[in-house]
């Protein structure tokens, strides 16, 4: 028997002393942290973790490029084998909600000009685009986003019916749910009335329902797809959200008296971006913008009233579109974007955010993919739109987060987890979580979010120790890391998880990374290890 412990660091602290050699420019960490983790599940554990927690979203125009590459399937399979769960992929977003038409005589999958943002508006789709839903493994399930808004605002039920009919032809049994529209809280420049939208949603749902007979037995819809938390009134994608609080689910517009039939809805979706890029020197601000656990907690907690409401009414709460940083500017991506979104520091943000979201009741996350999206887990094609050094097809840094979180979830049939908040009270750079199967500790997670500056000769290390559980021999450690001299700016091809790197050239299958990594030492019943600044580790308990 093998027990696993994924450590992102949040256990009880018994003793901490100053860390020798930590420079003031990089901050300092406690010298030794003793992890005091109960072997039995505490009352604070979550519900059973859904094996489909790790999902993706694909922007409309990018679907043909992602679907065409065998490496995309391999990269998803690397995640599936860790959890034995399906990968649920949402296809759509703003670009799909604004499609112009479907041209059955068009040869190219997608045509149309980009207007104002990095996602295209007024695109035309052909049957060749819909064919890209076919040929995926049975483990990949799709959420199909059906257009509701349309160019300049027309609400065209006929277009929605035509779209869904063609999609179902190729999706077949791989359909998971249907989503109607995208980010309605941004319609009419943020002035859409939620009650009127509710009536419109149900009109579309009623018209599409007959098409779904034989495809989904019950609850075929994922609802809402709001641009953010109703409690967050900051701008989203350049659009004011001064009326965001009107969309609070508890305010009444989303109940059964306002045309929302909960018997049709399996899940409710909202979207999440940690920050907004577009300024200068973003890579040098990664500690401020991404690598801060308190900011992850603060922003994610804005969703908790919605999470609780959805759960109370028997539906799943989903973060249906997620990225580290939203950038809607036109033109070529800048090195600044990739220095924030496509490096080791962004991968560590992804790990911590995913696990914190899991701890507060988020059932699934769909991390957004798109050609030229700097935060995407991989780029499936070469493109000259990106700056030099980022133009080739590649596995990007955020991909590694899926591997370590997948191992945290594991294959056991009933895994629950809990945040370990004690360490965060003492040190804002550490965050921690524990996983339990059958009521017993099986994984613990630690992420060290202290920035390791690029070019540093010796990044600070956090000394940690933990008691070896009764009946266990010790621990195996797996690290999500990069070369020390690259610091948080390590790119995907330079990184490693469990001594393995994943590149586009190796087809996403993985190969030895060659990075030297420290092991765990055991002294009696105490296991000792270190975690470097800008690193995450996974411990596996080796049973007798």
Short mmCIF file of C-alpha atoms in Angstrom, two decimals, residues 64-446:
data_model
loop_
_atom_site.label_atom_id
_atom_site.label_comp_id
_atom_site.label_asym_id
_atom_site.label_seq_id
_atom_site.Cartn_x
_atom_site.Cartn_y
_atom_site.Cartn_z
CA UNK A 64 -9.11 23.41 -35.04
CA UNK A 65 -5.48 23.93 -34.00
CA UNK A 66 -5.83 22.12 -30.66
CA UNK A 67 -7.91 19.31 -32.17
CA UNK A 68 -5.47 18.67 -35.01
CA UNK A 69 -2.48 17.80 -32.83
CA UNK A 70 -1.94 14.37 -31.30
CA UNK A 71 0.18 16.03 -28.64
CA UNK A 72 -2.95 17.77 -27.31
CA UNK A 73 -4.52 14.39 -26.67
CA UNK A 74 -1.33 13.11 -25.02
CA UNK A 75 -1.09 16.13 -22.73
CA UNK A 76 -4.67 15.56 -21.61
CA UNK A 77 -4.04 11.84 -21.15
CA UNK A 78 -1.11 12.61 -18.84
CA UNK A 79 -3.66 14.22 -16.51
CA UNK A 80 -6.36 11.58 -16.90
CA UNK A 81 -4.09 8.73 -15.84
CA UNK A 82 -3.44 10.51 -12.55
CA UNK A 83 -7.12 10.75 -11.53
CA UNK A 84 -8.93 8.14 -13.66
CA UNK A 85 -11.41 10.91 -14.42
CA UNK A 86 -12.65 12.46 -17.66
CA UNK A 87 -11.30 15.74 -18.99
CA UNK A 88 -14.16 18.16 -19.56
CA UNK A 89 -13.47 20.76 -22.23
CA UNK A 90 -15.61 23.85 -22.67
CA UNK A 91 -15.51 25.22 -26.21
CA UNK A 92 -16.66 28.77 -26.76
CA UNK A 93 -16.44 32.08 -24.97
CA UNK A 94 -16.82 35.64 -26.16
CA UNK A 95 -15.84 34.81 -29.74
CA UNK A 96 -18.49 32.10 -30.02
CA UNK A 97 -21.20 34.24 -28.47
CA UNK A 98 -20.50 36.76 -31.24
CA UNK A 99 -20.34 34.48 -34.30
CA UNK A 100 -21.81 36.06 -37.40
CA UNK A 101 -23.16 32.98 -39.13
CA UNK A 102 -22.54 29.39 -40.21
CA UNK A 103 -21.66 29.05 -43.90
CA UNK A 104 -22.22 25.50 -45.16
CA UNK A 105 -20.28 26.28 -48.37
CA UNK A 106 -17.19 27.64 -46.65
CA UNK A 107 -14.08 25.45 -46.73
CA UNK A 108 -11.99 26.99 -43.96
CA UNK A 109 -13.15 26.12 -40.42
CA UNK A 110 -13.12 29.76 -39.30
CA UNK A 111 -13.04 33.10 -41.11
CA UNK A 112 -13.48 36.61 -39.82
CA UNK A 113 -11.58 39.62 -38.58
CA UNK A 114 -10.45 40.39 -35.08
CA UNK A 115 -12.06 43.56 -33.78
CA UNK A 116 -10.73 45.34 -30.75
CA UNK A 117 -9.63 42.41 -28.57
CA UNK A 118 -7.43 39.36 -28.70
CA UNK A 119 -10.52 37.24 -29.35
CA UNK A 120 -12.19 37.55 -32.76
CA UNK A 121 -15.68 38.99 -33.25
CA UNK A 122 -18.10 38.40 -36.11
CA UNK A 123 -16.45 35.16 -37.23
CA UNK A 124 -18.07 32.73 -39.65
CA UNK A 125 -17.90 28.99 -39.01
CA UNK A 126 -18.13 26.16 -41.50
CA UNK A 127 -18.99 22.45 -41.08
CA UNK A 128 -15.22 21.81 -41.00
CA UNK A 129 -15.07 23.61 -37.64
CA UNK A 130 -17.73 21.32 -36.15
CA UNK A 131 -15.89 18.25 -37.41
CA UNK A 132 -13.14 19.09 -34.87
CA UNK A 133 -15.43 17.76 -32.13
CA UNK A 134 -14.97 14.27 -33.56
CA UNK A 135 -12.05 11.92 -33.07
CA UNK A 136 -11.32 12.69 -29.43
CA UNK A 137 -10.89 9.86 -26.90
CA UNK A 138 -13.98 8.87 -24.93
CA UNK A 139 -12.34 10.32 -21.79
CA UNK A 140 -12.70 13.84 -23.25
CA UNK A 141 -16.18 15.31 -22.74
CA UNK A 142 -17.39 18.63 -24.13
CA UNK A 143 -19.40 21.55 -22.84
CA UNK A 144 -20.77 23.26 -25.94
CA UNK A 145 -21.24 27.01 -25.68
CA UNK A 146 -24.21 28.03 -27.84
CA UNK A 147 -24.43 31.64 -29.14
CA UNK A 148 -26.92 33.90 -27.43
CA UNK A 149 -25.72 37.47 -27.93
CA UNK A 150 -24.70 37.57 -31.58
CA UNK A 151 -22.96 40.47 -33.39
CA UNK A 152 -24.19 43.85 -32.21
CA UNK A 153 -26.72 42.15 -29.96
CA UNK A 154 -29.39 40.22 -31.95
CA UNK A 155 -30.78 37.20 -30.11
CA UNK A 156 -31.07 34.60 -32.87
CA UNK A 157 -32.67 31.32 -31.76
CA UNK A 158 -32.37 29.96 -35.29
CA UNK A 159 -28.58 30.40 -35.26
CA UNK A 160 -28.38 28.69 -31.85
CA UNK A 161 -30.42 25.73 -33.12
CA UNK A 162 -28.30 25.42 -36.27
CA UNK A 163 -25.13 25.58 -34.20
CA UNK A 164 -26.21 22.92 -31.71
CA UNK A 165 -27.50 20.59 -34.43
CA UNK A 166 -24.13 20.59 -36.19
CA UNK A 167 -22.17 20.25 -32.95
CA UNK A 168 -24.20 17.27 -31.75
CA UNK A 169 -23.58 15.51 -35.06
CA UNK A 170 -19.87 15.22 -34.21
CA UNK A 171 -19.78 15.33 -30.40
CA UNK A 172 -22.06 12.31 -30.06
CA UNK A 173 -21.70 10.56 -26.71
CA UNK A 174 -18.90 12.92 -25.65
CA UNK A 175 -21.37 15.66 -24.72
CA UNK A 176 -21.24 16.74 -21.07
CA UNK A 177 -23.44 19.86 -21.07
CA UNK A 178 -24.67 22.83 -23.08
CA UNK A 179 -24.02 26.44 -22.09
CA UNK A 180 -26.18 29.24 -23.52
CA UNK A 181 -24.32 32.50 -24.08
CA UNK A 182 -21.22 33.87 -22.38
CA UNK A 183 -20.75 36.51 -19.69
CA UNK A 184 -24.24 38.02 -19.84
CA UNK A 185 -23.32 40.42 -17.04
CA UNK A 186 -21.20 42.24 -19.66
CA UNK A 187 -24.03 42.48 -22.23
CA UNK A 188 -25.04 46.04 -23.07
CA UNK A 189 -21.77 47.30 -21.57
CA UNK A 190 -22.69 45.82 -18.22
CA UNK A 191 -26.27 47.11 -18.15
CA UNK A 192 -28.12 43.87 -18.93
CA UNK A 193 -31.03 43.27 -16.56
CA UNK A 194 -30.65 39.85 -14.87
CA UNK A 195 -34.40 39.20 -14.73
CA UNK A 196 -34.82 39.87 -18.46
CA UNK A 197 -31.80 37.70 -19.20
CA UNK A 198 -33.35 34.89 -17.14
CA UNK A 199 -36.46 34.92 -19.30
CA UNK A 200 -34.38 34.98 -22.48
CA UNK A 201 -32.24 32.08 -21.24
CA UNK A 202 -35.27 29.91 -20.64
CA UNK A 203 -36.69 30.78 -24.07
CA UNK A 204 -33.48 29.49 -25.65
CA UNK A 205 -33.34 26.46 -23.35
CA UNK A 206 -36.88 25.45 -24.29
CA UNK A 207 -36.09 25.78 -28.00
CA UNK A 208 -32.90 23.70 -27.75
CA UNK A 209 -34.26 20.99 -25.46
CA UNK A 210 -35.79 18.82 -28.23
CA UNK A 211 -32.39 18.65 -29.95
CA UNK A 212 -30.85 17.17 -26.82
CA UNK A 213 -33.17 14.18 -26.55
CA UNK A 214 -31.05 11.06 -26.65
CA UNK A 215 -27.84 12.94 -25.87
CA UNK A 216 -28.25 13.84 -22.18
CA UNK A 217 -30.78 12.16 -19.92
CA UNK A 218 -31.31 15.00 -17.45
CA UNK A 219 -29.98 18.41 -16.42
CA UNK A 220 -28.34 19.21 -19.78
CA UNK A 221 -27.37 22.81 -19.09
CA UNK A 222 -24.48 24.63 -17.46
CA UNK A 223 -25.89 28.04 -16.59
CA UNK A 224 -24.74 31.67 -16.43
CA UNK A 225 -21.01 31.86 -17.31
CA UNK A 226 -20.72 35.21 -15.52
CA UNK A 227 -17.51 37.20 -16.09
CA UNK A 228 -16.69 37.21 -12.38
CA UNK A 229 -18.12 37.13 -8.90
CA UNK A 230 -21.28 39.23 -8.41
CA UNK A 231 -19.58 40.69 -5.35
CA UNK A 232 -16.69 42.00 -7.50
CA UNK A 233 -17.50 45.37 -9.09
CA UNK A 234 -14.12 45.90 -10.77
CA UNK A 235 -13.91 45.96 -14.55
CA UNK A 236 -13.94 42.67 -16.47
CA UNK A 237 -12.38 42.54 -19.92
CA UNK A 238 -12.58 46.31 -20.21
CA UNK A 239 -16.28 46.47 -19.38
CA UNK A 240 -17.58 48.21 -16.24
CA UNK A 241 -19.27 45.93 -13.72
CA UNK A 242 -20.86 48.64 -11.62
CA UNK A 243 -24.12 46.67 -11.74
CA UNK A 244 -22.41 43.37 -10.85
CA UNK A 245 -24.15 43.06 -7.49
CA UNK A 246 -27.49 42.87 -9.33
CA UNK A 247 -26.34 39.41 -10.47
CA UNK A 248 -25.99 38.04 -6.93
CA UNK A 249 -27.71 34.66 -6.95
CA UNK A 250 -29.23 35.32 -3.54
CA UNK A 251 -31.06 38.45 -4.76
CA UNK A 252 -33.93 36.44 -6.24
CA UNK A 253 -33.55 36.69 -10.01
CA UNK A 254 -31.99 33.22 -10.24
CA UNK A 255 -34.69 31.38 -8.32
CA UNK A 256 -37.50 29.26 -9.76
CA UNK A 257 -39.92 32.18 -9.87
CA UNK A 258 -37.73 33.88 -12.50
CA UNK A 259 -37.88 31.23 -15.22
CA UNK A 260 -34.86 29.22 -14.06
CA UNK A 261 -35.88 25.58 -13.84
CA UNK A 262 -33.23 23.95 -11.66
CA UNK A 263 -34.24 20.53 -12.99
CA UNK A 264 -32.54 21.54 -16.27
CA UNK A 265 -29.28 22.78 -14.72
CA UNK A 266 -26.40 20.53 -13.65
CA UNK A 267 -23.87 23.28 -12.95
CA UNK A 268 -23.46 27.03 -12.63
CA UNK A 269 -20.35 28.69 -14.05
CA UNK A 270 -18.44 31.88 -13.31
CA UNK A 271 -15.10 33.06 -14.67
CA UNK A 272 -11.85 33.93 -12.91
CA UNK A 273 -8.74 35.92 -13.83
CA UNK A 274 -6.35 36.73 -11.00
CA UNK A 275 -5.12 40.00 -12.46
CA UNK A 276 -5.06 42.13 -15.62
CA UNK A 277 -1.89 42.48 -17.65
CA UNK A 278 -1.01 45.06 -20.26
CA UNK A 279 1.42 47.23 -18.31
CA UNK A 280 5.20 47.15 -18.42
CA UNK A 281 7.77 45.03 -16.58
CA UNK A 282 5.16 42.42 -15.67
CA UNK A 283 7.69 39.66 -15.08
CA UNK A 284 9.41 41.75 -12.43
CA UNK A 285 6.03 42.20 -10.68
CA UNK A 286 5.13 38.52 -10.54
CA UNK A 287 5.43 38.38 -6.73
CA UNK A 288 2.94 41.24 -6.44
CA UNK A 289 0.51 40.18 -9.16
CA UNK A 290 0.42 36.37 -8.87
CA UNK A 291 2.65 34.87 -6.20
CA UNK A 292 0.68 36.07 -3.18
CA UNK A 293 -1.54 33.56 -1.38
CA UNK A 294 -3.48 36.28 0.44
CA UNK A 295 -4.61 37.78 -2.88
CA UNK A 296 -5.68 34.35 -4.13
CA UNK A 297 -7.77 33.90 -0.98
CA UNK A 298 -9.22 37.41 -1.11
CA UNK A 299 -10.42 37.20 -4.72
CA UNK A 300 -11.61 33.59 -4.59
CA UNK A 301 -13.61 34.27 -1.43
CA UNK A 302 -15.76 36.74 -3.39
CA UNK A 303 -17.32 33.68 -5.03
CA UNK A 304 -18.18 31.87 -1.80
CA UNK A 305 -21.77 33.18 -1.46
CA UNK A 306 -22.45 31.90 -4.98
CA UNK A 307 -20.70 28.58 -4.30
CA UNK A 308 -22.81 28.03 -1.19
CA UNK A 309 -26.07 29.00 -2.93
CA UNK A 310 -25.46 26.67 -5.87
CA UNK A 311 -24.54 23.76 -3.61
CA UNK A 312 -27.66 24.27 -1.46
CA UNK A 313 -29.82 23.93 -4.56
CA UNK A 314 -28.24 20.68 -5.75
CA UNK A 315 -26.02 22.00 -8.54
CA UNK A 316 -22.24 22.06 -9.06
CA UNK A 317 -20.30 25.31 -8.97
CA UNK A 318 -17.71 25.55 -11.77
CA UNK A 319 -15.03 28.08 -12.62
CA UNK A 320 -15.73 27.72 -16.33
CA UNK A 321 -13.02 30.01 -17.73
CA UNK A 322 -9.79 30.68 -15.86
CA UNK A 323 -6.50 32.40 -16.58
CA UNK A 324 -3.75 33.90 -14.48
CA UNK A 325 -4.01 37.31 -16.15
CA UNK A 326 -6.45 38.73 -18.66
CA UNK A 327 -5.08 40.86 -21.48
CA UNK A 328 -7.49 42.12 -24.12
CA UNK A 329 -5.19 44.41 -26.05
CA UNK A 330 -4.78 44.02 -29.79
CA UNK A 331 -1.58 43.47 -31.71
CA UNK A 332 1.35 41.23 -30.91
CA UNK A 333 1.86 39.79 -27.48
CA UNK A 334 4.78 41.27 -25.63
CA UNK A 335 7.58 39.57 -23.71
CA UNK A 336 6.05 41.17 -20.61
CA UNK A 337 2.92 39.01 -21.02
CA UNK A 338 4.95 35.80 -21.16
CA UNK A 339 7.22 36.93 -18.31
CA UNK A 340 4.13 36.98 -16.09
CA UNK A 341 1.90 34.24 -17.50
CA UNK A 342 4.15 31.58 -19.09
CA UNK A 343 6.79 30.96 -16.44
CA UNK A 344 7.35 28.88 -13.31
CA UNK A 345 5.85 31.59 -11.10
CA UNK A 346 2.57 31.36 -13.02
CA UNK A 347 2.57 27.56 -12.65
CA UNK A 348 2.93 27.93 -8.88
CA UNK A 349 0.05 30.42 -8.83
CA UNK A 350 -2.02 27.84 -10.74
CA UNK A 351 -1.26 25.10 -8.21
CA UNK A 352 -2.13 27.25 -5.21
CA UNK A 353 -5.25 28.74 -6.80
CA UNK A 354 -6.59 25.35 -7.95
CA UNK A 355 -6.18 23.81 -4.53
CA UNK A 356 -7.65 26.76 -2.67
CA UNK A 357 -10.63 26.79 -5.07
CA UNK A 358 -11.05 23.07 -4.42
CA UNK A 359 -10.98 23.68 -0.67
CA UNK A 360 -13.91 26.15 -0.79
CA UNK A 361 -16.19 23.92 -2.87
CA UNK A 362 -15.41 24.58 -6.53
CA UNK A 363 -16.26 21.30 -8.30
CA UNK A 364 -14.34 21.86 -11.55
CA UNK A 365 -12.06 24.42 -13.19
CA UNK A 366 -11.73 24.96 -16.95
CA UNK A 367 -8.34 26.56 -17.54
CA UNK A 368 -8.46 28.50 -20.78
CA UNK A 369 -6.50 27.48 -23.87
CA UNK A 370 -6.04 29.60 -26.97
CA UNK A 371 -3.46 30.21 -29.67
CA UNK A 372 -1.40 33.25 -28.64
CA UNK A 373 -2.82 33.17 -25.09
CA UNK A 374 0.29 33.64 -22.94
CA UNK A 375 -1.29 31.84 -19.95
CA UNK A 376 -2.31 28.75 -21.97
CA UNK A 377 -0.91 25.41 -20.79
CA UNK A 378 0.36 24.71 -24.30
CA UNK A 379 0.52 26.31 -27.74
CA UNK A 380 -0.39 23.79 -30.47
CA UNK A 381 1.00 25.69 -33.50
CA UNK A 382 3.80 28.05 -34.37
CA UNK A 383 2.78 31.70 -34.65
CA UNK A 384 4.57 34.91 -35.54
CA UNK A 385 2.08 36.90 -33.45
CA UNK A 386 4.07 36.09 -30.33
CA UNK A 387 7.46 37.69 -29.54
CA UNK A 388 10.71 35.95 -30.44
CA UNK A 389 11.27 33.02 -28.10
CA UNK A 390 7.56 32.23 -27.87
CA UNK A 391 6.67 31.57 -31.52
CA UNK A 392 7.03 27.80 -31.70
CA UNK A 393 4.49 25.19 -30.64
CA UNK A 394 5.35 24.43 -27.02
CA UNK A 395 4.33 23.01 -23.67
CA UNK A 396 4.17 26.04 -21.41
CA UNK A 397 4.91 26.41 -17.71
CA UNK A 398 1.27 26.37 -16.43
CA UNK A 399 0.87 22.79 -17.76
CA UNK A 400 2.98 21.41 -14.91
CA UNK A 401 0.37 22.56 -12.39
CA UNK A 402 -2.09 20.03 -13.80
CA UNK A 403 0.31 17.18 -13.12
CA UNK A 404 0.95 17.91 -9.46
CA UNK A 405 -2.71 18.76 -8.75
CA UNK A 406 -3.73 15.59 -10.61
CA UNK A 407 -1.50 13.59 -8.30
CA UNK A 408 -3.03 15.41 -5.33
CA UNK A 409 -6.51 14.28 -6.41
CA UNK A 410 -5.28 10.75 -7.07
CA UNK A 411 -7.11 7.61 -8.14
CA UNK A 412 -8.79 6.59 -4.88
CA UNK A 413 -12.59 6.52 -5.26
CA UNK A 414 -13.40 8.86 -2.37
CA UNK A 415 -10.88 11.64 -1.85
CA UNK A 416 -11.64 14.69 0.28
CA UNK A 417 -9.35 17.56 1.17
CA UNK A 418 -8.85 20.44 3.55
CA UNK A 419 -6.87 23.63 3.64
CA UNK A 420 -4.15 23.78 6.25
CA UNK A 421 -4.27 27.48 7.10
CA UNK A 422 -1.98 27.65 10.13
CA UNK A 423 1.21 28.18 8.15
CA UNK A 424 -0.29 31.11 6.22
CA UNK A 425 -0.77 32.99 9.47
CA UNK A 426 2.96 32.87 10.04
CA UNK A 427 4.25 33.23 6.49
CA UNK A 428 2.38 34.59 3.48
CA UNK A 429 4.65 32.82 1.01
CA UNK A 430 3.53 29.30 2.00
CA UNK A 431 0.16 27.65 1.41
CA UNK A 432 -0.93 24.13 2.27
CA UNK A 433 -3.59 21.47 1.74
CA UNK A 434 -4.12 17.83 2.71
CA UNK A 435 -6.01 15.05 0.94
CA UNK A 436 -7.75 12.14 2.68
CA UNK A 437 -9.03 8.85 1.28
CA UNK A 438 -11.15 6.56 3.37
CA UNK A 439 -10.77 9.06 6.20
CA UNK A 440 -6.98 8.68 6.26
CA UNK A 441 -4.30 11.14 5.20
CA UNK A 442 -3.01 10.27 1.74
CA UNK A 443 -1.59 13.50 0.37
CA UNK A 444 -0.41 16.86 1.61
CA UNK A 445 0.56 19.77 -0.62
CA UNK A 446 3.22 22.58 -0.24
#
